Short mmCIF file of C-alpha atoms in Angstrom, two decimals:
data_model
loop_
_atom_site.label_atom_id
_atom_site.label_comp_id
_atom_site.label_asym_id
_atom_site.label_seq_id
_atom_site.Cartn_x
_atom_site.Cartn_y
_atom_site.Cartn_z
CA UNK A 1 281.51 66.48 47.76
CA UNK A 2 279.00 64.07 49.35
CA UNK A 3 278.11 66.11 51.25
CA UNK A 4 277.18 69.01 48.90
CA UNK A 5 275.04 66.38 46.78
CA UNK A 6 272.72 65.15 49.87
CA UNK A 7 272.79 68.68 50.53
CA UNK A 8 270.77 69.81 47.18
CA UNK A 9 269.34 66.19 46.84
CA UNK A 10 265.61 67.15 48.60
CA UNK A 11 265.83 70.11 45.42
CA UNK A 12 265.76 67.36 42.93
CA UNK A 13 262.84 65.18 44.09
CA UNK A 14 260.66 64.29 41.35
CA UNK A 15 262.39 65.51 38.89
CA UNK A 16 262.46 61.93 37.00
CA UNK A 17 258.93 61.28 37.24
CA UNK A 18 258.49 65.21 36.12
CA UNK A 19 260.63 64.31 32.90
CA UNK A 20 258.16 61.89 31.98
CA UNK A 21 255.43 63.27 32.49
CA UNK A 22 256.66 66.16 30.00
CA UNK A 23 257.73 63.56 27.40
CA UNK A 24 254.34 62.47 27.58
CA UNK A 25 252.46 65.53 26.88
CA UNK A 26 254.64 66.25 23.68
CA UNK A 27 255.33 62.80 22.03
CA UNK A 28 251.85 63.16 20.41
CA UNK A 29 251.83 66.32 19.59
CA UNK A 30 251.84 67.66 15.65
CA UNK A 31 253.18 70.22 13.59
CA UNK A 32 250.26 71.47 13.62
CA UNK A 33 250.30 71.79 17.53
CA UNK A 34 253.71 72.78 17.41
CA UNK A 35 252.90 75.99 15.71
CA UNK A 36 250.49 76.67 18.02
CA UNK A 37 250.72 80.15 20.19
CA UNK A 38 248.87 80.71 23.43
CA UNK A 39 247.86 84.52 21.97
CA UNK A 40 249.15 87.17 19.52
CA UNK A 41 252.95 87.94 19.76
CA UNK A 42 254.02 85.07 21.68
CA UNK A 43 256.23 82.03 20.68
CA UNK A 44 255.00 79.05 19.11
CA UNK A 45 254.75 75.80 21.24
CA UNK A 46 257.40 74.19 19.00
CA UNK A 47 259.91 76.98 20.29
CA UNK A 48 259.19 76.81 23.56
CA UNK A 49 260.27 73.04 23.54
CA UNK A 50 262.76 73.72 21.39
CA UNK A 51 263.98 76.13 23.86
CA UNK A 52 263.23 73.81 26.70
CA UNK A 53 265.67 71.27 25.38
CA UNK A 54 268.15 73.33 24.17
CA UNK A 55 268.87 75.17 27.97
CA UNK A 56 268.93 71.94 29.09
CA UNK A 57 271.92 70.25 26.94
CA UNK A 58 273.64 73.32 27.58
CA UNK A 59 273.41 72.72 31.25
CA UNK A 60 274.57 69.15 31.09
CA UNK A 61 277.32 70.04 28.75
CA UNK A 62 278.88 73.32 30.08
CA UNK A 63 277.94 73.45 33.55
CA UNK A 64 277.73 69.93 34.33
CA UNK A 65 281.21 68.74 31.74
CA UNK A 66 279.10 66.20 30.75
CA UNK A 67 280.97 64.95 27.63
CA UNK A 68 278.74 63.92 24.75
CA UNK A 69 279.58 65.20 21.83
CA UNK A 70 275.55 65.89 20.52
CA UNK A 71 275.07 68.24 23.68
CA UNK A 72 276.76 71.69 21.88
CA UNK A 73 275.12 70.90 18.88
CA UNK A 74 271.71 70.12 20.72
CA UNK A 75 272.21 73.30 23.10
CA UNK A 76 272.63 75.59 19.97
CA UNK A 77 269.38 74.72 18.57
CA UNK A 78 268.16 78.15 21.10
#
């Protein structure tokens, strides 16, 4: 199992400091900016994140079994 893990490890670099950054750019963000859309016909910021975080609770929940009980609830928000 080791193994595996040092394996997909270089795949993964960053990824921390990439999380932040992200949480940074949409703590300060509005409704307002929420409900923005980058044209005509496509989603609203608000959904995108939305989306962003719901794919990702999933992942932690179903793929990865981790075990807290907000994760389905947080991963059905899609």
């Amino acid at each position: 199992m080791s193994e595996h893990l040092l394996a997909i490890a270089p795949f993964y670099k960053g990824w921390g400091e990439y999380q932040q950054q992200l949480v940074r750019a949409i703590a300060p963000l509005s409704a307002d900016d929420f409900a923005l859309r980058a044209g005509p016909g496509l989603r609203p910021l608000g959904m995108l994140a939305t989306h962003l975080v719901s794919v990702r609770a999933g992942w932690f929940y179903f793929v990865l079994q981790e075990r807290d009980e907000r994760l389905p609830e947080i991963a059905g928000w899609d």
